[in-house]
Amino acid sequence: MIAEIGHYAVVLAFMLSIAQGILPLIGAHRNDTALMGVAAPAACGQFMFVLIAFCALTYAYVVSDFSVALVAQTSHTLKPMLYKVSGVWGNHEGSMLLWILILALFGLMVARFGRNLPAGLRARVLGIQGLIGIGFLAFLLFTSNPFLRLDPAPFEGQGLNPLLQDPGLAFHPPFLYLGYVGFSMAFSFAVAALIEGRVDPAWARWVRPWTLVAWTALTIGIALGSWWAYYELGWGGWWFWDPVENASFLPWLVGTALLHSALVVERRDTLKSWTILLAIIAFGMSLLGTFLVRSGLLTSVHTFATDPERGVFILGLLIVVIGGSLVLYAIRAPMLKGGGLFAPVSREGALVLNNLLLATATAVVFLGTLYPLALDAIGGGKVSVGAPFFNATFVPLMVPLLIACPVGAMMAWKRGDLPGVVGRLKVAVGLALLVVLATVMIDGNTDIVAALAMGVAAWLVGGAAVDLAERTGLFRISLSDTLRRAANLPRSAWGTAIAHSALGIMVAGITASSSWQTERIQIVRPGDTVELAGYEVTFKGAGNVPGPNYTALRGTFELTANGRRVTMLYPEKRDYPAEKSSTTEAAIHTTPIADVYVVLGDSDGKGGWATRIYHNPLVPWIWAGAIFMAIGGMVSLSDRRLRVGAPKRAARKTPVAEAA
Amino acid sequence: MRIFLFIAALLAAPLCAPALSPLAPSEALALQPDEILKDPALEARAREISKELRCLVCQNQSIDDSDATLARDLRILVRDRLTAGDTDTEAVDFIVERYGDFVLLRPPFKNSTLILWIGPGVIFAIGIFGVTLWHRRRRVAVAAPVAPLSADERARVDAMLAEKPDQ
Amino acid sequence: MLRPLTLIPVAVFAVLAVVFAVYLWQVGPGGKDISKIPSAMINKPAPQFDLKPIANLPARLKIPGLKTADLKGGVSLVNVWASWCPPCRIEHPVLMNLAQQGVTIYGINYKDKPEDATRFLDQLGNPFKKVGVDNTGRTAIDWGVYGYPETFVVDASGHIRYRHVGQIYPHQLESLILPLLKQAAQPVTDSSKAGSAGAGGS
């Protein structure tokens, strides 16, 4: 009964999305207030019904209703409650429903908080959201219905892939989708602007917060996924340039470029056409990722029973949504007139450079991800494009971006003073050189590239600190004045500084963990001690331990430093009988400056166990950097100028911000 | 075969194509203790080579990271070749001869990979060119008198900027 | 009002959409299997090897070992198999059928226990003229094998003409394997043609 309610709610939401997708657009065209007025209630209703459907599916998972085919295929009564709930989106159909729920949520937010938008723009944005909703609800109803019944219902479900029964991965998809779908807002605003033929600073002030929400969520989502890969896959890697990873990274890269270019539109009323294009591409990349992952075109060896219908459907959706908007762009973009002029050396110039490098980086990842597929499609043979390719092409592109970042952030609008900015950054330059020297001294092997990369990391953090110090007059004026200035500093300035220094933290983590990782691979017997990086790891033994829906083989290791016990480590190999598969759980001891990472391997049958022990310096900084980046995004979002509900107060600018 | 990353895993794909059996009966962790060479310099070279070679039965995973039996065999083969005195290139070529360019995670520069390798550079060049052109045009365009906003447009902008938020 | 610059995105997207559509169509039902990797060994001489027979074979199964020189002198199939490989088990009747039709089939027994291999042949029959045991997997690597079973068509001069990855389905006997054997019996006239045949397969 509950499943039928869910199914029915999806049908109603589909009907409402049709109303929302058509009537307001006609209304906006005819300037008909009544028709435009349909948009908001339709969006609210759509959200309500999708929420009902989502709750119905969640209920079916929670009570293990195996008469619902999807639940029978992907759940199990013995599964812990957390994974029963996260199992809702641990499959194609359920994750599509979550996607639609988030889409409807964004529609609701525009309907609820968008009352101060010009009526035409608001109707158009909601109308376009409605059109996207039609596409995805139709996709769900006609190719991926999660509410199909199974008769007779089995007594027990087939269980969820054990790799997904993990806290990191349980919340990875919601954040990822919040990011993907969040870009639909920027997209809808872009298309609405193209229809209206105008983009003004107020438009950019509307787009920026939505983009920030999406970008922040995507940052968290990608970080969660990478963290999961780090502790779950068992060899200490955290990013593999896997096509599926790249599919989530592409919208992030474009979204980052969009955040920066929208700033230029907002402040200087120029770069409009490019920003519109980025908004379209950001959402396009989100859809592309969905297409690639769900059509089965990327999962080469892991062929699974893909329904070709789904691939065709999403491709059709992609062509209508992205192809259609790009055609509209080709027709309308030349009408958008640029505003403010600027010299090449200026904040605008720096942001253009940022966009150029990010766009090229996007092109590298895009080409690398899709090239094997495209070459195979035209009969050109099979190639592999893996981590070595991306490391050789993507990383060099990031170097100028990272070096230019602090300089650009301090550059004045319109016409900047490069020597002046570099002069003001001398503290950061000094810090960077100091770090390079210190790294060379500590690291006996003098890995000069790594030392320079650490210098770049310090440069980013130092640059952000100098920027804040300058804006608050730190050390130049009295401390109380500084604090007052700091309090008055726009939140977006804080957000920028936090996010840019977070980038530095991340660069340090990436550099250190990939350059100075130490590794010990050996057979150990109980009592054996392995030394690495100032630690001793002693193997105490291994034995079986029962889990809720698995049995684990657990190793016991004692971690000591200079003979003093630090902690005990318990790596596991888990066997999931229902799902007939197993996982490896690394045991990790995290300190602020390094991880000790222990993995239990196979028994050699003679009382010895294969073990892998890693010392990963600064690896926690990678995720700390990602978290700070997201915090930077949230702080920016709290800026009153960008507050979702109050975009138009932006005319008020604090004098401090202007002075900087 | 543990590598399926995030969403691939989300889709709960079965491990391998039913018509193909890429796994030998026993499954083990990536690099095994018994594979490691005594000579650290040689071992370091072997590791670097292993990272560049694709585990054929896995998705986008190097033989250094892979648990598959074939990956293990290839790791041992690489080490044997190096021990026998092969250079890094010779050892890689030995495997490419048998498995083709597909095993190389960094595709060789060839006609078929031309767009892959020069594409980003071309895009960057077009970008630089486009920006320069745009910038130059803008300067010329703005040097000419700009039509000011019409009274109507002016009023709309003012209204938009002055309007107080409802909530 | 159209400007060439603003047409670039839609043009790039159009190319992309066509590529995806073509690929979806190719991969669609009954289409090509994208997990199959073309062999680098096509039109090359079979690798050098000299493999021992399965150990402790009972008298009823008299199967000698296999070496490179055995492959010369006639068209043959070389099948890489193991008793632990489920698709090999499913494929076996097809090989039996081929052997009954007089096709010469050689086997490379990959990383198997001799007693398991013996039981496998006892239960399902022996289609092989000769079987070499590859315990290290080295010979399989020399052939460029990556999945099991794999089947190679080798011509009379000992050159590899075709590689089939995965099990041979009964319907592929008439449509694929027999024509390939016939083709391999012809001298190589157009190497590119043979190569393209090798690149295909499903």
PDB file of N, CA, C and O in Angstrom, chain A residues 198-208 262 264-270 272 647 650, chain B residues 157 160-161:
ATOM      1  N   ARG A 198      19.045  39.524 -21.094  1.00  0.00           N
ATOM      2  CA  ARG A 198      19.780  40.475 -20.263  1.00  0.00           C
ATOM      3  C   ARG A 198      20.399  39.793 -19.041  1.00  0.00           C
ATOM      4  O   ARG A 198      19.825  38.880 -18.451  1.00  0.00           O
ATOM      5  N   VAL A 199      21.588  40.257 -18.726  1.00  0.00           N
ATOM      6  CA  VAL A 199      22.290  39.779 -17.546  1.00  0.00           C
ATOM      7  C   VAL A 199      22.793  41.018 -16.839  1.00  0.00           C
ATOM      8  O   VAL A 199      23.472  41.828 -17.450  1.00  0.00           O
ATOM      9  N   ASP A 200      22.416  41.199 -15.587  1.00  0.00           N
ATOM     10  CA  ASP A 200      22.940  42.360 -14.887  1.00  0.00           C
ATOM     11  C   ASP A 200      23.535  41.923 -13.561  1.00  0.00           C
ATOM     12  O   ASP A 200      23.429  40.764 -13.173  1.00  0.00           O
ATOM     13  N   PRO A 201      24.197  42.850 -12.861  1.00  0.00           N
ATOM     14  CA  PRO A 201      24.833  42.459 -11.596  1.00  0.00           C
ATOM     15  C   PRO A 201      23.862  41.801 -10.640  1.00  0.00           C
ATOM     16  O   PRO A 201      24.237  40.871  -9.916  1.00  0.00           O
ATOM     17  N   ALA A 202      22.595  42.231 -10.640  1.00  0.00           N
ATOM     18  CA  ALA A 202      21.627  41.605  -9.737  1.00  0.00           C
ATOM     19  C   ALA A 202      21.469  40.126 -10.066  1.00  0.00           C
ATOM     20  O   ALA A 202      21.351  39.279  -9.179  1.00  0.00           O
ATOM     21  N   TRP A 203      21.528  39.816 -11.361  1.00  0.00           N
ATOM     22  CA  TRP A 203      21.428  38.421 -11.792  1.00  0.00           C
ATOM     23  C   TRP A 203      22.574  37.611 -11.182  1.00  0.00           C
ATOM     24  O   TRP A 203      22.389  36.536 -10.635  1.00  0.00           O
ATOM     25  N   ALA A 204      23.781  38.174 -11.285  1.00  0.00           N
ATOM     26  CA  ALA A 204      24.952  37.459 -10.768  1.00  0.00           C
ATOM     27  C   ALA A 204      24.851  37.279  -9.264  1.00  0.00           C
ATOM     28  O   ALA A 204      25.255  36.256  -8.728  1.00  0.00           O
ATOM     29  N   ARG A 205      24.277  38.283  -8.570  1.00  0.00           N
ATOM     30  CA  ARG A 205      24.141  38.149  -7.124  1.00  0.00           C
ATOM     31  C   ARG A 205      23.158  37.044  -6.784  1.00  0.00           C
ATOM     32  O   ARG A 205      23.201  36.494  -5.689  1.00  0.00           O
ATOM     33  N   TRP A 206      22.249  36.746  -7.705  1.00  0.00           N
ATOM     34  CA  TRP A 206      21.354  35.624  -7.478  1.00  0.00           C
ATOM     35  C   TRP A 206      21.999  34.292  -7.776  1.00  0.00           C
ATOM     36  O   TRP A 206      21.772  33.313  -7.084  1.00  0.00           O
ATOM     37  N   VAL A 207      22.801  34.290  -8.807  1.00  0.00           N
ATOM     38  CA  VAL A 207      23.393  33.015  -9.225  1.00  0.00           C
ATOM     39  C   VAL A 207      24.486  32.580  -8.264  1.00  0.00           C
ATOM     40  O   VAL A 207      24.631  31.398  -7.970  1.00  0.00           O
ATOM     41  N   ARG A 208      25.265  33.550  -7.755  1.00  0.00           N
ATOM     42  CA  ARG A 208      26.414  33.182  -6.922  1.00  0.00           C
ATOM     43  C   ARG A 208      26.052  32.329  -5.705  1.00  0.00           C
ATOM     44  O   ARG A 208      26.698  31.308  -5.465  1.00  0.00           O
ATOM     45  N   ALA A 262      31.404  34.611 -12.060  1.00  0.00           N
ATOM     46  CA  ALA A 262      30.178  35.301 -11.637  1.00  0.00           C
ATOM     47  C   ALA A 262      30.525  36.519 -10.790  1.00  0.00           C
ATOM     48  O   ALA A 262      29.814  37.522 -10.782  1.00  0.00           O
ATOM     49  N   VAL A 264      32.986  38.499 -11.375  1.00  0.00           N
ATOM     50  CA  VAL A 264      33.279  39.600 -12.294  1.00  0.00           C
ATOM     51  C   VAL A 264      31.980  40.203 -12.809  1.00  0.00           C
ATOM     52  O   VAL A 264      31.845  41.423 -12.923  1.00  0.00           O
ATOM     53  N   VAL A 265      30.989  39.345 -13.103  1.00  0.00           N
ATOM     54  CA  VAL A 265      29.706  39.872 -13.572  1.00  0.00           C
ATOM     55  C   VAL A 265      29.081  40.741 -12.485  1.00  0.00           C
ATOM     56  O   VAL A 265      28.588  41.842 -12.743  1.00  0.00           O
ATOM     57  N   GLU A 266      29.150  40.244 -11.265  1.00  0.00           N
ATOM     58  CA  GLU A 266      28.518  40.940 -10.165  1.00  0.00           C
ATOM     59  C   GLU A 266      29.178  42.291  -9.907  1.00  0.00           C
ATOM     60  O   GLU A 266      28.499  43.307  -9.721  1.00  0.00           O
ATOM     61  N   ARG A 267      30.507  42.300  -9.885  1.00  0.00           N
ATOM     62  CA  ARG A 267      31.191  43.527  -9.496  1.00  0.00           C
ATOM     63  C   ARG A 267      31.447  44.469 -10.657  1.00  0.00           C
ATOM     64  O   ARG A 267      31.518  45.670 -10.484  1.00  0.00           O
ATOM     65  N   ARG A 268      31.652  43.905 -11.850  1.00  0.00           N
ATOM     66  CA  ARG A 268      32.112  44.743 -12.944  1.00  0.00           C
ATOM     67  C   ARG A 268      31.199  44.671 -14.166  1.00  0.00           C
ATOM     68  O   ARG A 268      31.509  45.250 -15.195  1.00  0.00           O
ATOM     69  N   ASP A 269      30.138  43.884 -14.063  1.00  0.00           N
ATOM     70  CA  ASP A 269      29.158  43.849 -15.144  1.00  0.00           C
ATOM     71  C   ASP A 269      29.761  43.458 -16.487  1.00  0.00           C
ATOM     72  O   ASP A 269      29.352  43.953 -17.532  1.00  0.00           O
ATOM     73  N   THR A 270      30.758  42.607 -16.452  1.00  0.00           N
ATOM     74  CA  THR A 270      31.325  42.147 -17.722  1.00  0.00           C
ATOM     75  C   THR A 270      31.571  40.642 -17.633  1.00  0.00           C
ATOM     76  O   THR A 270      31.297  40.051 -16.583  1.00  0.00           O
ATOM     77  N   LYS A 272      29.844  38.472 -19.178  1.00  0.00           N
ATOM     78  CA  LYS A 272      28.510  37.892 -18.992  1.00  0.00           C
ATOM     79  C   LYS A 272      28.306  36.635 -19.829  1.00  0.00           C
ATOM     80  O   LYS A 272      27.854  35.609 -19.339  1.00  0.00           O
ATOM     81  N   PRO A 647      19.127  39.183  -1.863  1.00  0.00           N
ATOM     82  CA  PRO A 647      20.200  39.467  -2.805  1.00  0.00           C
ATOM     83  C   PRO A 647      20.317  40.929  -3.172  1.00  0.00           C
ATOM     84  O   PRO A 647      21.324  41.359  -3.666  1.00  0.00           O
ATOM     85  N   ALA A 650      22.720  44.222  -2.063  1.00  0.00           N
ATOM     86  CA  ALA A 650      24.120  44.205  -2.451  1.00  0.00           C
ATOM     87  C   ALA A 650      24.662  45.583  -2.748  1.00  0.00           C
ATOM     88  O   ALA A 650      25.864  45.787  -2.743  1.00  0.00           O
TER      89      ALA A 650
ATOM     90  N   VAL B 157      16.769  49.883 -13.546  1.00  0.00           N
ATOM     91  CA  VAL B 157      17.966  49.523 -12.795  1.00  0.00           C
ATOM     92  C   VAL B 157      17.910  50.138 -11.405  1.00  0.00           C
ATOM     93  O   VAL B 157      18.160  49.466 -10.393  1.00  0.00           O
ATOM     94  N   MET B 160      15.547  48.352  -9.240  1.00  0.00           N
ATOM     95  CA  MET B 160      16.037  47.048  -8.810  1.00  0.00           C
ATOM     96  C   MET B 160      17.073  47.207  -7.703  1.00  0.00           C
ATOM     97  O   MET B 160      17.112  46.438  -6.751  1.00  0.00           O
ATOM     98  N   LEU B 161      17.914  48.201  -7.862  1.00  0.00           N
ATOM     99  CA  LEU B 161      18.980  48.365  -6.878  1.00  0.00           C
ATOM    100  C   LEU B 161      18.435  48.917  -5.561  1.00  0.00           C
ATOM    101  O   LEU B 161      18.952  48.604  -4.494  1.00  0.00           O
TER     102      LEU B 161
END
